[in-house]
XYZ file of C-alpha atoms in Angstrom:
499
model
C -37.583 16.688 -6.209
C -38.926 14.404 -8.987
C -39.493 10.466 -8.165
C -36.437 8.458 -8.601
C -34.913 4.753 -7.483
C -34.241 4.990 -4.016
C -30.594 3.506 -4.804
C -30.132 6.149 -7.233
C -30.886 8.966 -4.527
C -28.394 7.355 -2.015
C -25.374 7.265 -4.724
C -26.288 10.481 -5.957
C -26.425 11.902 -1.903
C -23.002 10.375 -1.920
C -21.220 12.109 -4.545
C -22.697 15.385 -4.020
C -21.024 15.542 -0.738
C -18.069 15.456 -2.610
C -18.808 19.496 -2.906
C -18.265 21.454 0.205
C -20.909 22.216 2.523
C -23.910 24.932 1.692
C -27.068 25.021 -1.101
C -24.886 23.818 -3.856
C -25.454 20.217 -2.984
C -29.177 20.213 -3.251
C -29.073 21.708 -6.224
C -26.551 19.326 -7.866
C -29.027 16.457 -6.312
C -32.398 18.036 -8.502
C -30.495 18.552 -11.606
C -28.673 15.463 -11.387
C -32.026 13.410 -10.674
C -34.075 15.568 -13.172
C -31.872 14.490 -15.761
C -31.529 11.186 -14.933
C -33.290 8.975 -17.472
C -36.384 6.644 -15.407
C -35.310 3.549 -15.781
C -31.407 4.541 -14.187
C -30.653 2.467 -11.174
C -26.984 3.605 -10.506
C -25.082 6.926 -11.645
C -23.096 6.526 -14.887
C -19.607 6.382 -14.531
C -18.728 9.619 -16.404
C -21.126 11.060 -13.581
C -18.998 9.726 -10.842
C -16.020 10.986 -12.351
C -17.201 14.557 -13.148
C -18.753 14.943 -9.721
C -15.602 13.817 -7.693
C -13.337 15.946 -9.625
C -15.249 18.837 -10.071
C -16.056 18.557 -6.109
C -12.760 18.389 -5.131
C -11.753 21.125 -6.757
C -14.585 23.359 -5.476
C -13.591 21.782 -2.170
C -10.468 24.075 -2.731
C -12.219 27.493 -3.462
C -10.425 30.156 -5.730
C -11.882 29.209 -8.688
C -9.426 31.330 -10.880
C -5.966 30.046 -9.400
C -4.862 26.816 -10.578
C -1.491 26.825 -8.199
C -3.967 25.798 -5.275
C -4.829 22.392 -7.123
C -1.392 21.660 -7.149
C -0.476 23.097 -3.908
C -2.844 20.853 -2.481
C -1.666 17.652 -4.264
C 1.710 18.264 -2.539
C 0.325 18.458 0.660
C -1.462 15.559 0.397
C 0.979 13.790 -0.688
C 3.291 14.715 1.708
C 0.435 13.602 4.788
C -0.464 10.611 3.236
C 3.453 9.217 3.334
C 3.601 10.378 6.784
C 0.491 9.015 7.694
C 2.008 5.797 6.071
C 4.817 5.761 8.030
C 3.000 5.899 11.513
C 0.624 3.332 10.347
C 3.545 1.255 9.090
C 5.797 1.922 12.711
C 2.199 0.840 14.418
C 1.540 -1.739 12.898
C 5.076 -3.718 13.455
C 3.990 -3.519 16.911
C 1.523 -6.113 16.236
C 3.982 -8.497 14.630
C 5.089 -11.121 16.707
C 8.409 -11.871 18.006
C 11.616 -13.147 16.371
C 11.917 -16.940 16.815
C 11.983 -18.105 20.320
C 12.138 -21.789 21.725
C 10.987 -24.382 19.696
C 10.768 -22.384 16.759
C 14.800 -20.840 17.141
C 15.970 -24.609 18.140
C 14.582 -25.647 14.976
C 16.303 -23.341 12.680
C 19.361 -23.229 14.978
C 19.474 -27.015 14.020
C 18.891 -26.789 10.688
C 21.278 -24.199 10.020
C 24.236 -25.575 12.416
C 23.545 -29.157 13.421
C 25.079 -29.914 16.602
C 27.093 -27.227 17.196
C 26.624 -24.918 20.458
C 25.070 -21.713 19.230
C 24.810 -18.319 20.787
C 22.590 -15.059 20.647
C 19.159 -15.246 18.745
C 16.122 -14.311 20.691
C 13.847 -11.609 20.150
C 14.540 -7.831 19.485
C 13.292 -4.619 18.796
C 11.363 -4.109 16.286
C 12.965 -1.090 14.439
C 16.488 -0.504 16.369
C 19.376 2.771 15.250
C 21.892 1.921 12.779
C 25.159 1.845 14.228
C 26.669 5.377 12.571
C 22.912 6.557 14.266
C 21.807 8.396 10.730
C 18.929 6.305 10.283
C 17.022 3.103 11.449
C 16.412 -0.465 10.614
C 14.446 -3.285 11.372
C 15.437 -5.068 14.519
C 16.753 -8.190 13.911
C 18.613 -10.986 16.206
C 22.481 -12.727 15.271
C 23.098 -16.283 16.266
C 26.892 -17.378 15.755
C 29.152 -20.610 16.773
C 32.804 -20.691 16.894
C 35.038 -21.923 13.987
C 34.735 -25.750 13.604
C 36.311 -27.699 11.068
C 33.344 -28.487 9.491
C 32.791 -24.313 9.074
C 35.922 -23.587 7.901
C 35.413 -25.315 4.609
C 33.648 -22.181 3.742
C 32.226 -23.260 0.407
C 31.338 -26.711 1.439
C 29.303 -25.602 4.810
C 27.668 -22.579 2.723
C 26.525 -24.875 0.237
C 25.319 -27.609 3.168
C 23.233 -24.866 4.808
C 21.772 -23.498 1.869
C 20.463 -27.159 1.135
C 18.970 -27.997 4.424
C 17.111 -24.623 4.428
C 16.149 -24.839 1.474
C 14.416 -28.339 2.669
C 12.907 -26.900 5.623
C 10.882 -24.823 3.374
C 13.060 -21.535 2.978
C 13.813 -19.814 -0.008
C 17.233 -18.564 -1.262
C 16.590 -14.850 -2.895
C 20.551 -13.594 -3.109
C 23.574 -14.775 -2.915
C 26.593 -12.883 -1.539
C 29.314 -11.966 -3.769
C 32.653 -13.076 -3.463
C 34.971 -11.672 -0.492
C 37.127 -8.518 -2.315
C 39.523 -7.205 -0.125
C 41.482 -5.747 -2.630
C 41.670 -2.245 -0.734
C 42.681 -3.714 2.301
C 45.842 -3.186 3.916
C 47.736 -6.707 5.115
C 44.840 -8.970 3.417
C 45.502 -12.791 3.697
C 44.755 -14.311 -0.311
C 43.340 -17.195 2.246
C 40.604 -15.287 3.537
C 37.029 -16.976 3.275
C 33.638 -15.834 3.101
C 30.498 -17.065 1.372
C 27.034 -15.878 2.590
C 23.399 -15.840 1.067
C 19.710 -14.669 1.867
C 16.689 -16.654 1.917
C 13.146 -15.960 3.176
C 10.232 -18.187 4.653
C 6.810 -16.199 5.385
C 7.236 -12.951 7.063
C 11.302 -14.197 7.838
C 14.395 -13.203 6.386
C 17.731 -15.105 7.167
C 21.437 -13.677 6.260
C 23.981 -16.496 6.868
C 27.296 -16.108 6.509
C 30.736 -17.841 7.379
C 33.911 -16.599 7.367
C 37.481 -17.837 7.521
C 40.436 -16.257 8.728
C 43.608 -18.686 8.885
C 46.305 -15.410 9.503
C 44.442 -14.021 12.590
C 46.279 -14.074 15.969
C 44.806 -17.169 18.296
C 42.970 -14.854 20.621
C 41.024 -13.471 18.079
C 39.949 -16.724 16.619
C 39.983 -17.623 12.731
C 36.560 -17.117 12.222
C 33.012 -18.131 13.023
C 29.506 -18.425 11.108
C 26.464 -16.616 11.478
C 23.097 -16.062 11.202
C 20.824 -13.010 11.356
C 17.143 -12.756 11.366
C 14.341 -10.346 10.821
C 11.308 -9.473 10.146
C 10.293 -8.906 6.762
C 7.367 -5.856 6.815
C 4.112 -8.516 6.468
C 1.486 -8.201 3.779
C -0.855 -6.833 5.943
C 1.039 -3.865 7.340
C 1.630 -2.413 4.133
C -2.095 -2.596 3.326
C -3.109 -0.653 6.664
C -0.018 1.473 5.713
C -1.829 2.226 1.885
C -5.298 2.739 3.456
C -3.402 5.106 6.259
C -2.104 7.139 3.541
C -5.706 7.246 1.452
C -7.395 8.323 4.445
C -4.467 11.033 5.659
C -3.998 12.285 2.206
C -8.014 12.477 1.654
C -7.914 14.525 5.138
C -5.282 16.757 4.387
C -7.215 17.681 1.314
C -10.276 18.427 2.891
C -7.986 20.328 5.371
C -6.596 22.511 2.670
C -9.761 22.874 0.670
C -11.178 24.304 4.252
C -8.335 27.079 4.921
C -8.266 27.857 1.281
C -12.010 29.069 1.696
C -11.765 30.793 4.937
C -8.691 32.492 4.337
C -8.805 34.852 0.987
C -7.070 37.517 1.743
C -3.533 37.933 0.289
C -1.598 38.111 3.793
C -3.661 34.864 4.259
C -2.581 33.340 0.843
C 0.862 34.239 1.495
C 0.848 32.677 4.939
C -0.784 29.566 3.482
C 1.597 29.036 0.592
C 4.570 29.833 2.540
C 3.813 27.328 5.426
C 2.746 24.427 2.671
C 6.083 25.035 1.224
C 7.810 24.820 4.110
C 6.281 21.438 4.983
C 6.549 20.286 2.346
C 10.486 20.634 2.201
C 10.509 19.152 5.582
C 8.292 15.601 4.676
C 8.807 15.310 0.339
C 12.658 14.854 0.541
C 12.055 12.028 2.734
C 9.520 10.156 0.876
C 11.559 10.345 -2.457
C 14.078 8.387 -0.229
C 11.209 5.840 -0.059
C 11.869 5.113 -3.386
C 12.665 1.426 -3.659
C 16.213 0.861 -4.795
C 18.178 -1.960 -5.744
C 20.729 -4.546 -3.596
C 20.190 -7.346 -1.610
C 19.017 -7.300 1.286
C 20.860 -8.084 4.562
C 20.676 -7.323 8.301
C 20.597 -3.593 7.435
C 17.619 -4.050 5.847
C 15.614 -0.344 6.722
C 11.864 0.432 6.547
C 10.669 2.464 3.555
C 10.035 5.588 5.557
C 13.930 5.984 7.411
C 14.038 8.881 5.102
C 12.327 10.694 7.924
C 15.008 9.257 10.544
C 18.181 9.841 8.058
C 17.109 13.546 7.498
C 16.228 14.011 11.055
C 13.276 14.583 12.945
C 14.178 18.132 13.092
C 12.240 19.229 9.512
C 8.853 16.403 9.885
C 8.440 17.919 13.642
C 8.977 21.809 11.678
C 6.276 20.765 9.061
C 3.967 19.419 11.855
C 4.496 22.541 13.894
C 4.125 24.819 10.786
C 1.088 23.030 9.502
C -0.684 22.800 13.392
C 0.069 26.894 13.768
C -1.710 27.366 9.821
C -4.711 26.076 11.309
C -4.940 27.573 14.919
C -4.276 31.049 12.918
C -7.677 30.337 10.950
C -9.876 29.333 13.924
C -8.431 32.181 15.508
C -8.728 34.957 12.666
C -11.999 33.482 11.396
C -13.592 30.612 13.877
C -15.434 28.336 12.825
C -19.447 28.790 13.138
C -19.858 26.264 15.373
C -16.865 27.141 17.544
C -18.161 30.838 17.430
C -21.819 29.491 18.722
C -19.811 28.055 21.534
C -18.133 30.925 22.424
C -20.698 33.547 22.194
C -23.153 31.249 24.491
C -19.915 30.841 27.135
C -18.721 34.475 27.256
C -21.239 36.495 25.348
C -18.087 38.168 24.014
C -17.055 36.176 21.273
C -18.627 38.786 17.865
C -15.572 41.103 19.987
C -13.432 38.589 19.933
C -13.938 37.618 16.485
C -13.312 41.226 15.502
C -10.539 41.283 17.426
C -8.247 38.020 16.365
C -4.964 39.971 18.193
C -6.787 39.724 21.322
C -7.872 36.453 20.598
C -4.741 34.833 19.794
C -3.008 36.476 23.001
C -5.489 35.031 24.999
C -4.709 31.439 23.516
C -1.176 32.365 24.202
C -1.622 33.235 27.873
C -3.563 29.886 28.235
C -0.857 27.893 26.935
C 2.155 29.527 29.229
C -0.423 28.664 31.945
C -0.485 25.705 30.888
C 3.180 24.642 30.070
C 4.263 26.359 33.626
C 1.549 24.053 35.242
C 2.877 21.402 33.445
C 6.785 22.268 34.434
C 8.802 20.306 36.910
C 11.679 21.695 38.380
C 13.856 19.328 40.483
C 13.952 20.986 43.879
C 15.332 18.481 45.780
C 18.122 19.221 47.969
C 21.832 18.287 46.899
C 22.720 14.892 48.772
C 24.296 16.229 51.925
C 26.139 12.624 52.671
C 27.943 9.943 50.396
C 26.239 6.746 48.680
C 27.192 3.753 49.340
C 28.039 2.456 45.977
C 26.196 -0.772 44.166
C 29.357 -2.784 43.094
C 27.560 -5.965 41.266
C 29.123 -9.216 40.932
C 28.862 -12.493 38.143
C 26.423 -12.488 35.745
C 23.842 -10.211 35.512
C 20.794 -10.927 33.439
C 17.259 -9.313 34.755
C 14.502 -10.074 32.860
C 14.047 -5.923 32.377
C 16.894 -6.277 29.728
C 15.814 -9.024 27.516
C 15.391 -6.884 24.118
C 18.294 -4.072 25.278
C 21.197 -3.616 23.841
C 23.673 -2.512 26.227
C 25.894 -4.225 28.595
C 28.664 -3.999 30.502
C 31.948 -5.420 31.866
C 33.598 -4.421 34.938
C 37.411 -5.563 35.987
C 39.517 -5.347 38.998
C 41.672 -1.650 38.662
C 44.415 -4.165 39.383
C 43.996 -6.260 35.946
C 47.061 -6.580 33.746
C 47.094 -4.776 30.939
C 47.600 -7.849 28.838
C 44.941 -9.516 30.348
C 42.216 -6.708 29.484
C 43.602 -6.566 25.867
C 42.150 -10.317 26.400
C 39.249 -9.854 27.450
C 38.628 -7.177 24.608
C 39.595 -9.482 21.787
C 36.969 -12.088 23.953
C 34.128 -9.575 24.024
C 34.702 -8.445 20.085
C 34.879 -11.669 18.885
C 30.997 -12.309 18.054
C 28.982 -9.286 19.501
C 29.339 -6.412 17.194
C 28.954 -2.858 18.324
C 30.975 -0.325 19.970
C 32.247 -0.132 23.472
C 33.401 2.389 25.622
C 36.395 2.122 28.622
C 36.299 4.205 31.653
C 38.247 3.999 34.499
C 38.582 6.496 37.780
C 39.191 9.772 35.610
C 36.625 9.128 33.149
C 33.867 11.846 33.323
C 30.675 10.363 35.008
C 32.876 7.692 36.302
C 30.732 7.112 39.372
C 27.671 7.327 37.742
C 28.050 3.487 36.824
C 27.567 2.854 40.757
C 25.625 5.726 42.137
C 23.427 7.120 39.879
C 24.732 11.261 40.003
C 25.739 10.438 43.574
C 29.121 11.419 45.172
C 31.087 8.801 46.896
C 33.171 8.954 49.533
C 36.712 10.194 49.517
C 39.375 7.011 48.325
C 36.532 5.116 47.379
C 36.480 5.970 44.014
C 40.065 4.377 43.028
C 38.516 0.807 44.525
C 35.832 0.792 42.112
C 35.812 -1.600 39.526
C 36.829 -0.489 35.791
C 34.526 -1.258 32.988
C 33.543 -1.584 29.285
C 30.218 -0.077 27.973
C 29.410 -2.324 25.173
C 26.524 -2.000 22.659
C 25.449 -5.718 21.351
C 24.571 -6.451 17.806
C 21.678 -7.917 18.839
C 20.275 -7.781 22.436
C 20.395 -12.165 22.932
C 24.423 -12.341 22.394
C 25.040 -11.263 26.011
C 24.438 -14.896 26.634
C 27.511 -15.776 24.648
C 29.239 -12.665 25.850
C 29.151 -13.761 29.627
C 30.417 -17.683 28.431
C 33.569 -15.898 26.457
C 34.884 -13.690 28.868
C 33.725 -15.000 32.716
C 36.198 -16.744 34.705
C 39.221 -14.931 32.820
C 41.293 -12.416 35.403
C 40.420 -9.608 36.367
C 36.552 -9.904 35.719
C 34.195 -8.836 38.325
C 30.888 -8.948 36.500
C 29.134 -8.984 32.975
C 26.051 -7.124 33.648
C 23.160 -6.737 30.660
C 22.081 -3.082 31.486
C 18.325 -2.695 30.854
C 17.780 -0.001 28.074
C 17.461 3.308 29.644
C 19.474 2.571 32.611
């Protein structure tokens, strides 16, 4: 090796490496610094460029076949987005919560001075949209009943737009005007005005609506407020330098296979597998695509497409991808690997030879495996009766502060105008479905005992009850204050999730 800058050496060390493994990188290193004029310091830039795409490509092997280049930009592509995503999900974890305390008080009063307002709180981070095909960030609603002052619709819209905009927010849309055209029975009097502003990592919705021809249990209207978290600066750069590094690894991952495997079967195998993973990830990241419209309390993250198509074909890829490589190692281990074997067994130039025998061995050690893993449930049925847990007021554990689901239970006795009542009450501000059930409901019981049988006639004494899913996990608040103390009620419970 002729004398060169030190600093010269290390960038050239660098680049080469860019090659795969094996006497082709020292050579590379004494042309490269044999040519180099004396006084060079640093490589030239065409340098860096020919050696990074030259090495990358022989990273990929098969010289003559150009499909592999591409084949390889596919994949990834397709791992970098995914590694996105995770780092993206991750990351949100690490974002603080919605506005509590201080912080909600403050924007509670700037966006409905004195008025008594309900929900807000924290929430899940990234919650299921409520027809379940996809996801969205979690956000929190915080409503107060129809005042005069709110139904001027225009005039409060306008007011709250102008003290946000004082406390530092910033209006980015504006709603459009209410068109219920299509709708059957519309009232020409119908209200609503809304608009969306942002301050720092926070985006608001408000909105207020007006609805003079309603019936007097459902009221005429309310306003609202939702807020969420708007994806911070910093996530998406840990998401871009997630999908660098996973795309850069999936490279080196398919420049490795494509070497060790040249046989046809193998190229077959490979090709088919890529495809198939890549059908399963690329439709979902050309949903990432940003598109147009306002945003609003849907608002989803970039990578839903993987939620919206289903986990079924990103689990498929993952599977499809995880089996490619295990059928390498096993058909053609590693040296290293085969090192390790030989020195543990003795056997391994057999096994090598012998990749069937291989490959049911890894087989046999994963059934032993799963079975050790397996859990049947071999308790006993219950021989006796439970005595069932029948709660009463209202129900608030700390365990459900960020859930969503709640419940109502009424005396079996409760007129049926009064629970048409207390339905209108609970659907007035809270969003979501809800579910009845009452003594011949499947899983009826379950509410009480958990799975556990009751005793005969004890069943018809049971309360009845609602299954409600919230809008936004702190409106049970304002849930319990609408419909407690009207008859029939027996409790408003706020279920922890998972319950």
């Amino acid at each position: 090796m002729v004398s060169a800058d030190p600093r010269l050496v290390r960038a050239y060390l660098r680049l080469v490496r860019f090659y795969p493994p094996g006497p082709r990188r020292e050579e590379l290193l004494d042309t490269l610094l044999e040519c180099a004029p004396p006084d060079r310091r640093r490589p030239a830039l065409s340098e860096v460029v020919n050696l990074v795409r030259h090495g990358s490509r022989a990273r990929l092997g098969r010289p003559r076949s150009r499909g592999i280049v591409v084949l390889a930009l596919l994949i990834a592509a397709a791992a970098g987005f995914v590694g996105s995503c995770a780092a993206s999900r991750l990351g949100l974890e690490a974002v603080g919560s919605l506005p509590v305390g201080a912080e909600a008080a403050e924007i509670n009063e700037t966006v409905f001075p004195g008025l008594t307002v309900w929900g807000g709180g924290d929430a899940e981070k990234i919650v299921t949209q409520g027809d379940g095909e996809g996801v969205e960030y979690g956000y929190a609603v915080s409503w107060v009943k129809s005042t005069p002052a709110t139904r001027d619709v225009a005039a409060y819209t306008a007011a709250a737009r102008a003290r946000l905009e004082a406390a530092g927010w910033r209006i980015t849309a504006v709603d459009p005007p209410l068109d219920e055209t299509d709708m059957v029975g519309a009232n020409p009097a119908d209200r609503a005005e809304g608009f969306t502003a942002e301050r720092g990592a926070l985006v608001l919705h408000f909105t207020d609506y007006l609805y003079p021809g309603a019936p007097w249990y459902d009221g005429d209207g309310n306003a609202t407020y939702t807020i969420w978290h708007r994806q911070p600066g910093w996530v998406t750069g840990v998401a871009w330098l997630a999908a660098l590094l996973t795309a850069a690894l999936a490279w080196l991952l398919t420049g490795w296979m494509s070497r060790r495997v040249q046989s046809d079967l193998g190229a077959a195998l490979g090709v088919t597998g890529a495809i198939c993973c890549l059908l399963g990830i690329l439709p979902a990241a050309l949903l990432a695509l940003p598109g147009g419209g306002a945003a609003d309390e849907t608002a989803s993250p970039y990578w839903q497409g993987l939620v919206y198509l289903g986990a079924g074909p990103a689990l498929l890829a993952g599977m499809l991808a995880a089996l490619m490589v295990a059928v390498v190692f096993v058909v053609k281990p590693p040296a290293p690997l085969a090192r390790a074997l030989r020195h543990a067994t003795g056997s391994a130039g057999r096994l090598r030879h012998r990749p069937g025998l291989l490959a049911a061995l890894v087989a046999a050690a994963a059934l032993v495996a799963g079975l050790g893993l397996y859990r049947s449930d071999t308790r006993p049925a219950a021989a006796g009766f439970c005595t069932p847990d029948v709660p009463s007021g209202v129900v608030d554990p700390p365990s459900a502060h960020l859930s969503y689901r709640s419940r109502i239970l009424i005396e079996p006795a409760t007129e049926a105008e009064d629970r048409n009542l207390i339905e209108a009450a609970f659907r007035r501000g809270f969003g979501g479905g809800y579910t009845f059930s009452w003594t011949t409901t499947p899983g009826f019981t379950d509410a009480y005992c958990a799975g556990g049988r009751v005793a005969p006639g004890v069943k018809e004494t049971l309360p009845y009850y609602w299954d409600i899913d919230l809008a936004s996990p702190g409106l049970f608040a304002g849930m319990a204050h609408e419909v407690s103390g009207m008859p029939g009620i027996v409790a408003v419970q706020h279920l922890p999730a998972g319950s």
